[in-house]
PDB file of C-alpha atoms and ligand atoms in Angstrom:
ATOM      1  CA  UNK D  23      52.851  -1.285 -31.256  1.00 63.00           C
ATOM      2  CA  UNK D  24      54.407  -4.612 -33.146  1.00 75.00           C
ATOM      3  CA  UNK D  25      52.413  -7.925 -32.347  1.00 76.00           C
ATOM      4  CA  UNK D  26      55.091  -9.322 -30.841  1.00 78.00           C
ATOM      5  CA  UNK D  27      55.019  -6.484 -27.901  1.00 75.00           C
ATOM      6  CA  UNK D  28      51.384  -6.890 -27.815  1.00 73.00           C
ATOM      7  CA  UNK D  29      51.293 -10.209 -27.291  1.00 75.00           C
ATOM      8  CA  UNK D  30      54.233  -8.917 -24.086  1.00 73.00           C
ATOM      9  CA  UNK D  31      52.294  -6.532 -22.838  1.00 70.00           C
ATOM     10  CA  UNK D  32      48.575  -8.564 -22.187  1.00 69.00           C
ATOM     11  CA  UNK D  33      50.118 -11.392 -21.214  1.00 70.00           C
ATOM     12  CA  UNK D  34      51.968  -8.957 -18.414  1.00 70.00           C
ATOM     13  CA  UNK D  35      49.224  -7.224 -17.556  1.00 69.00           C
ATOM     14  CA  UNK D  36      46.469  -8.736 -18.198  1.00 69.00           C
ATOM     15  CA  UNK D  37      43.417  -7.316 -15.866  1.00 73.00           C
ATOM     16  CA  UNK D  38      42.110  -9.656 -13.957  1.00 78.00           C
ATOM     17  CA  UNK D  39      38.305  -8.916 -12.705  1.00 82.00           C
ATOM     18  CA  UNK D  40      37.240 -11.459 -10.186  1.00 84.00           C
ATOM     19  CA  UNK D  41      34.233 -12.156  -9.307  1.00 86.00           C
ATOM     20  CA  UNK D  42      32.219 -12.612  -6.182  1.00 88.00           C
ATOM     21  CA  UNK D  43      28.542 -13.968  -5.949  1.00 90.00           C
ATOM     22  CA  UNK D  44      26.501 -11.256  -4.149  1.00 91.00           C
ATOM     23  CA  UNK D  45      25.569 -11.401  -0.471  1.00 89.00           C
ATOM     24  CA  UNK D  46      22.865  -9.647   0.559  1.00 88.00           C
ATOM     25  CA  UNK D  47      23.494  -7.691   3.545  1.00 81.00           C
ATOM     26  CA  UNK D  48      21.609  -9.021   7.278  1.00 79.00           C
ATOM     27  CA  UNK D  49      18.223  -7.187   7.445  1.00 84.00           C
ATOM     28  CA  UNK D  50      18.295  -4.951  10.759  1.00 86.00           C
ATOM     29  CA  UNK D  51      15.870  -2.413  11.813  1.00 89.00           C
ATOM     30  CA  UNK D  52      17.213   0.624  12.129  1.00 87.00           C
ATOM     31  CA  UNK D  53      17.560   0.518  16.460  1.00 86.00           C
ATOM     32  CA  UNK D  54      19.760  -2.950  16.157  1.00 88.00           C
ATOM     33  CA  UNK D  55      21.773  -0.903  13.435  1.00 88.00           C
ATOM     34  CA  UNK D  56      22.027   2.096  15.787  1.00 87.00           C
ATOM     35  CA  UNK D  57      22.239  -0.103  19.135  1.00 88.00           C
ATOM     36  CA  UNK D  58      25.280  -2.559  17.202  1.00 90.00           C
ATOM     37  CA  UNK D  59      26.700   1.001  16.121  1.00 91.00           C
ATOM     38  CA  UNK D  60      26.796   2.160  19.415  1.00 91.00           C
ATOM     39  CA  UNK D  61      25.031   5.365  18.085  1.00 87.00           C
ATOM     40  CA  UNK D  62      23.488   7.627  20.743  1.00 80.00           C
ATOM     41  CA  UNK D  63      19.396   7.540  20.832  1.00 75.00           C
ATOM     42  CA  UNK D  64      17.554  10.246  18.719  1.00 68.00           C
ATOM     43  CA  UNK D  65      16.325  11.989  19.680  1.00 71.00           C
ATOM     44  CA  UNK D  66      18.876  12.176  22.534  1.00 70.00           C
ATOM     45  CA  UNK D  67      16.874  13.089  26.116  1.00 71.00           C
ATOM     46  CA  UNK D  68      19.874  14.378  27.788  1.00 75.00           C
ATOM     47  CA  UNK D  69      19.732  17.106  25.242  1.00 80.00           C
ATOM     48  CA  UNK D  70      16.682  18.981  26.437  1.00 81.00           C
ATOM     49  CA  UNK D  71      16.917  21.212  29.409  1.00 85.00           C
ATOM     50  CA  UNK D  72      14.549  20.077  31.629  1.00 88.00           C
ATOM     51  CA  UNK D  73      11.965  23.395  30.945  1.00 94.00           C
ATOM     52  CA  UNK D  74       8.458  23.985  32.862  1.00 96.00           C
ATOM     53  CA  UNK D  75       6.732  23.929  29.752  1.00 95.00           C
ATOM     54  CA  UNK D  76       8.076  20.383  29.677  1.00 94.00           C
ATOM     55  CA  UNK D  77       7.702  19.359  33.050  1.00 96.00           C
ATOM     56  CA  UNK D  78       4.046  20.812  32.665  1.00 97.00           C
ATOM     57  CA  UNK D  79       3.041  18.924  29.848  1.00 97.00           C
ATOM     58  CA  UNK D  80       4.211  15.689  31.051  1.00 96.00           C
ATOM     59  CA  UNK D  81       2.616  16.771  34.820  1.00 98.00           C
ATOM     60  CA  UNK D  82      -0.845  16.889  32.728  1.00 98.00           C
ATOM     61  CA  UNK D  83      -0.226  13.300  31.162  1.00 98.00           C
ATOM     62  CA  UNK D  84       1.074  11.974  34.179  1.00 98.00           C
ATOM     63  CA  UNK D  85      -1.661  13.450  36.344  1.00 98.00           C
ATOM     64  CA  UNK D  86      -4.364  11.650  33.067  1.00 98.00           C
ATOM     65  CA  UNK D  87      -3.242   8.874  33.981  1.00 98.00           C
ATOM     66  CA  UNK D  88      -3.823   9.193  37.755  1.00 98.00           C
ATOM     67  CA  UNK D  89      -6.938   9.936  37.391  1.00 98.00           C
ATOM     68  CA  UNK D  90      -7.634   7.232  34.550  1.00 98.00           C
ATOM     69  CA  UNK D  91      -6.543   5.071  37.567  1.00 98.00           C
ATOM     70  CA  UNK D  92      -9.159   6.451  39.816  1.00 97.00           C
ATOM     71  CA  UNK D  93     -11.893   6.071  37.362  1.00 97.00           C
ATOM     72  CA  UNK D  94     -10.926   2.561  36.842  1.00 97.00           C
ATOM     73  CA  UNK D  95     -11.123   1.279  40.831  1.00 95.00           C
ATOM     74  CA  UNK D  96     -14.213   3.305  41.006  1.00 93.00           C
ATOM     75  CA  UNK D  97     -15.881   1.262  37.963  1.00 95.00           C
ATOM     76  CA  UNK D  98     -14.259  -1.481  39.583  1.00 95.00           C
ATOM     77  CA  UNK D  99     -15.610  -1.051  42.408  1.00 91.00           C
ATOM     78  CA  UNK D 100     -18.870   0.015  41.364  1.00 90.00           C
ATOM     79  CA  UNK D 101     -19.232  -2.956  39.928  1.00 91.00           C
ATOM     80  CA  UNK D 102     -17.641  -5.992  42.422  1.00 91.00           C
ATOM     81  CA  UNK D 103     -18.457  -4.218  45.861  1.00 89.00           C
ATOM     82  CA  UNK D 104     -22.489  -4.495  46.790  1.00 84.00           C
ATOM     83  CA  UNK D 105     -22.184  -2.081  49.984  1.00 86.00           C
ATOM     84  CA  UNK D 106     -22.520   1.255  49.780  1.00 85.00           C
ATOM     85  CA  UNK D 107     -20.117   4.269  49.997  1.00 85.00           C
ATOM     86  CA  UNK D 108     -20.804   4.381  53.572  1.00 89.00           C
ATOM     87  CA  UNK D 109     -19.779   1.031  54.578  1.00 91.00           C
ATOM     88  CA  UNK D 110     -16.144   1.516  53.299  1.00 89.00           C
ATOM     89  CA  UNK D 111     -16.198   5.087  54.877  1.00 88.00           C
ATOM     90  CA  UNK D 112     -17.067   3.813  58.418  1.00 92.00           C
ATOM     91  CA  UNK D 113     -14.307   1.156  57.806  1.00 91.00           C
ATOM     92  CA  UNK D 114     -11.485   3.610  56.686  1.00 89.00           C
ATOM     93  CA  UNK D 115     -12.917   5.245  60.350  1.00 89.00           C
ATOM     94  CA  UNK D 116     -13.022   2.407  62.538  1.00 93.00           C
ATOM     95  CA  UNK D 117      -9.214   2.303  61.773  1.00 93.00           C
ATOM     96  CA  UNK D 118      -8.529   5.337  63.470  1.00 91.00           C
ATOM     97  CA  UNK D 119      -6.197   7.321  61.704  1.00 92.00           C
ATOM     98  CA  UNK D 120      -5.820  10.369  63.513  1.00 92.00           C
ATOM     99  CA  UNK D 121      -6.481  13.601  62.266  1.00 93.00           C
ATOM    100  CA  UNK D 122      -2.918  14.798  59.683  1.00 94.00           C
ATOM    101  CA  UNK D 123      -2.507  10.722  58.029  1.00 95.00           C
ATOM    102  CA  UNK D 124      -6.340  11.494  56.829  1.00 94.00           C
ATOM    103  CA  UNK D 125      -5.104  14.774  55.509  1.00 96.00           C
ATOM    104  CA  UNK D 126      -2.310  13.472  54.158  1.00 96.00           C
ATOM    105  CA  UNK D 127      -3.860  11.790  52.578  1.00 95.00           C
ATOM    106  CA  UNK D 128      -6.450  13.709  50.805  1.00 95.00           C
ATOM    107  CA  UNK D 129      -3.862  16.174  50.338  1.00 97.00           C
ATOM    108  CA  UNK D 130      -2.300  13.097  47.852  1.00 97.00           C
ATOM    109  CA  UNK D 131      -5.054  12.038  46.060  1.00 96.00           C
ATOM    110  CA  UNK D 132      -6.588  15.282  45.670  1.00 97.00           C
ATOM    111  CA  UNK D 133      -3.734  16.772  43.905  1.00 98.00           C
ATOM    112  CA  UNK D 134      -3.593  15.052  40.509  1.00 98.00           C
ATOM    113  CA  UNK D 135      -7.616  16.049  40.389  1.00 97.00           C
ATOM    114  CA  UNK D 136      -6.641  19.513  40.993  1.00 98.00           C
ATOM    115  CA  UNK D 137      -3.417  20.151  38.687  1.00 98.00           C
ATOM    116  CA  UNK D 138      -4.952  18.293  35.802  1.00 98.00           C
ATOM    117  CA  UNK D 139      -7.723  20.559  35.895  1.00 98.00           C
ATOM    118  CA  UNK D 140      -6.100  23.874  36.740  1.00 98.00           C
ATOM    119  CA  UNK D 141      -3.124  22.809  34.233  1.00 98.00           C
ATOM    120  CA  UNK D 142      -6.287  21.787  31.179  1.00 98.00           C
ATOM    121  CA  UNK D 143      -7.279  24.740  31.148  1.00 98.00           C
ATOM    122  CA  UNK D 144      -4.081  26.711  29.847  1.00 98.00           C
ATOM    123  CA  UNK D 145      -4.402  23.912  26.902  1.00 98.00           C
ATOM    124  CA  UNK D 146      -7.188  24.700  26.227  1.00 98.00           C
ATOM    125  CA  UNK D 147      -6.742  28.149  26.224  1.00 98.00           C
ATOM    126  CA  UNK D 148      -3.756  27.468  24.136  1.00 98.00           C
ATOM    127  CA  UNK D 149      -5.739  25.500  21.773  1.00 97.00           C
ATOM    128  CA  UNK D 150      -8.324  29.145  20.884  1.00 97.00           C
ATOM    129  CA  UNK D 151      -4.711  30.295  20.155  1.00 97.00           C
ATOM    130  CA  UNK D 152      -4.149  32.881  23.026  1.00 97.00           C
ATOM    131  CA  UNK D 153      -1.912  33.111  26.260  1.00 97.00           C
ATOM    132  CA  UNK D 154       0.621  31.537  23.635  1.00 97.00           C
ATOM    133  CA  UNK D 155       3.293  34.755  24.544  1.00 97.00           C
ATOM    134  CA  UNK D 156       6.182  32.175  26.555  1.00 97.00           C
ATOM    135  CA  UNK D 157       5.940  34.597  29.139  1.00 97.00           C
ATOM    136  CA  UNK D 158       2.618  34.256  29.520  1.00 98.00           C
ATOM    137  CA  UNK D 159       2.911  30.420  29.448  1.00 98.00           C
ATOM    138  CA  UNK D 160       5.037  30.488  32.061  1.00 98.00           C
ATOM    139  CA  UNK D 161       3.226  32.415  33.920  1.00 98.00           C
ATOM    140  CA  UNK D 162       0.126  30.737  34.306  1.00 98.00           C
ATOM    141  CA  UNK D 163       1.907  27.710  34.403  1.00 98.00           C
ATOM    142  CA  UNK D 164       2.717  28.770  38.307  1.00 98.00           C
ATOM    143  CA  UNK D 165      -0.500  29.674  39.132  1.00 98.00           C
ATOM    144  CA  UNK D 166      -1.971  26.882  37.729  1.00 98.00           C
ATOM    145  CA  UNK D 167      -0.034  24.636  40.377  1.00 98.00           C
ATOM    146  CA  UNK D 168      -0.228  27.746  43.170  1.00 98.00           C
ATOM    147  CA  UNK D 169      -4.540  27.527  42.101  1.00 98.00           C
ATOM    148  CA  UNK D 170      -3.988  23.298  42.235  1.00 98.00           C
ATOM    149  CA  UNK D 171      -2.071  23.722  45.963  1.00 98.00           C
ATOM    150  CA  UNK D 172      -4.998  26.043  47.092  1.00 98.00           C
ATOM    151  CA  UNK D 173      -8.263  23.875  46.228  1.00 98.00           C
ATOM    152  CA  UNK D 174      -6.453  20.941  47.463  1.00 98.00           C
ATOM    153  CA  UNK D 175      -5.614  21.640  50.619  1.00 98.00           C
ATOM    154  CA  UNK D 176      -8.687  23.744  50.530  1.00 97.00           C
ATOM    155  CA  UNK D 177     -10.567  19.922  49.786  1.00 95.00           C
ATOM    156  CA  UNK D 178      -8.086  18.037  51.998  1.00 96.00           C
ATOM    157  CA  UNK D 179      -9.503  20.302  55.331  1.00 95.00           C
ATOM    158  CA  UNK D 180     -13.828  20.424  54.858  1.00 87.00           C
TER     159      UNK D 180
HETATM  160  C1  LIG U 225     -11.714  11.415  35.397  1.00 58.96           C
HETATM  161  C2  LIG U 225     -11.209  12.982  34.624  1.00 58.96           C
HETATM  162  C3  LIG U 225     -10.231  13.028  33.770  1.00 58.96           C
HETATM  163  C4  LIG U 225      -8.779  12.229  33.423  1.00 58.96           C
HETATM  164  C5  LIG U 225      -9.465  10.257  32.654  1.00 58.96           C
HETATM  165  C6  LIG U 225      -8.493  12.157  32.143  1.00 58.96           C
HETATM  166  C7  LIG U 225      -7.392  12.436  31.341  1.00 58.96           C
HETATM  167  C8  LIG U 225      -6.458  12.455  30.787  1.00 58.96           C
HETATM  168  C9  LIG U 225      -5.273  12.061  30.118  1.00 58.96           C
HETATM  169  C10 LIG U 225      -5.074  10.344  30.539  1.00 58.96           C
HETATM  170  C11 LIG U 225      -4.473  12.999  29.528  1.00 58.96           C
HETATM  171  C12 LIG U 225      -3.276  12.833  28.797  1.00 58.96           C
HETATM  172  C13 LIG U 225      -4.039  12.307  27.172  1.00 58.96           C
HETATM  173  C14 LIG U 225      -2.303  12.635  26.553  1.00 58.96           C
HETATM  174  O1  LIG U 225      -1.031  12.877  26.622  1.00 58.96           O
HETATM  175  O2  LIG U 225      -2.726  11.971  25.402  1.00 58.96           O
HETATM  176  C15 LIG U 225      -5.433  14.241  30.246  1.00 58.96           C
HETATM  177  C16 LIG U 225      -4.879  15.029  28.884  1.00 58.96           C
HETATM  178  C17 LIG U 225      -5.812  16.244  29.541  1.00 58.96           C
HETATM  179  N1  LIG U 225      -6.592  16.470  30.185  1.00 58.96           N
HETATM  180 FE1  LIG U 225      -7.882  15.081  30.962  1.00 58.96          FE
HETATM  181  N2  LIG U 225      -8.466  13.691  32.269  1.00 58.96           N
HETATM  182  C18 LIG U 225     -10.018  13.458  33.201  1.00 58.96           C
HETATM  183  C19 LIG U 225      -9.874  14.940  32.819  1.00 58.96           C
HETATM  184  C20 LIG U 225      -9.780  16.203  32.798  1.00 58.96           C
HETATM  185  C21 LIG U 225     -10.988  17.687  32.743  1.00 58.96           C
HETATM  186  C22 LIG U 225     -11.789  17.777  33.622  1.00 58.96           C
HETATM  187  C23 LIG U 225     -10.441  18.551  32.090  1.00 58.96           C
HETATM  188  C24 LIG U 225     -10.615  19.906  31.552  1.00 58.96           C
HETATM  189  C25 LIG U 225     -11.250  20.416  32.585  1.00 58.96           C
HETATM  190  C26 LIG U 225      -8.976  17.809  31.677  1.00 58.96           C
HETATM  191  C27 LIG U 225      -8.312  17.983  30.422  1.00 58.96           C
HETATM  192  C28 LIG U 225      -7.424  17.483  29.568  1.00 58.96           C
HETATM  193  C29 LIG U 225      -6.371  18.793  29.068  1.00 58.96           C
HETATM  194  C30 LIG U 225      -6.432  19.767  28.351  1.00 58.96           C
HETATM  195  C31 LIG U 225      -5.787  17.553  28.036  1.00 58.96           C
HETATM  196  C32 LIG U 225      -3.980  17.680  27.442  1.00 58.96           C
HETATM  197  C33 LIG U 225      -4.805  17.623  25.991  1.00 58.96           C
HETATM  198  C34 LIG U 225      -3.036  17.615  25.211  1.00 58.96           C
HETATM  199  O3  LIG U 225      -2.242  17.005  25.804  1.00 58.96           O
HETATM  200  O4  LIG U 225      -3.384  18.495  24.146  1.00 58.96           O
HETATM  201  N3  LIG U 225      -8.954  16.466  31.821  1.00 58.96           N
HETATM  202  N4  LIG U 225      -6.447  13.437  30.723  1.00 58.96           N
END
């Protein structure tokens, strides 16, 4: 290529390289970025069918929370209420609540105890590697719930 032609070409088709200063992308945590991009939450809870093993697991934790509340109430009561249990029992009796009202309160208070206890047996047995067959998992879920209902009713009738 002749020098004049080279000059012509290079003047016409000169590559211009533009430099733009580096701008650091905004620091955004994973959840905020997902929200901004309207991505679904992961794991996406609604894709899971509410199976019995999942429900019993949630129920075990929920009843555990109720029992924790009972235990705290008893502990705080024993610290700050100076009278004996009999005082409070007679206070409740003086309210003259009907038999059925008391029965219902007993059922509501007692069920978390009974359910947590019987359902716990499943977890304890699973921890030894037994009864993990899915059919048995479903069977024992129902048996634990039934046993809890029976025990609650028996205790409430006392
Ligand atoms: C007042 C008595 C009790 C309280 C306050 C209590 C509390 C709790 C709580 C809060 C949980 C949920 C833990 C979690 O999900 O991270 C739990 C789970 C459990 N509890 Fe209890 N509990 C009590 C009695 C019992 C008893 C008597 C048993 C055994 C017969 C038992 C066996 C279990 C088992 C096996 C679990 C499930 C653990 C797992 O998820 O692997 N609990 N309990």
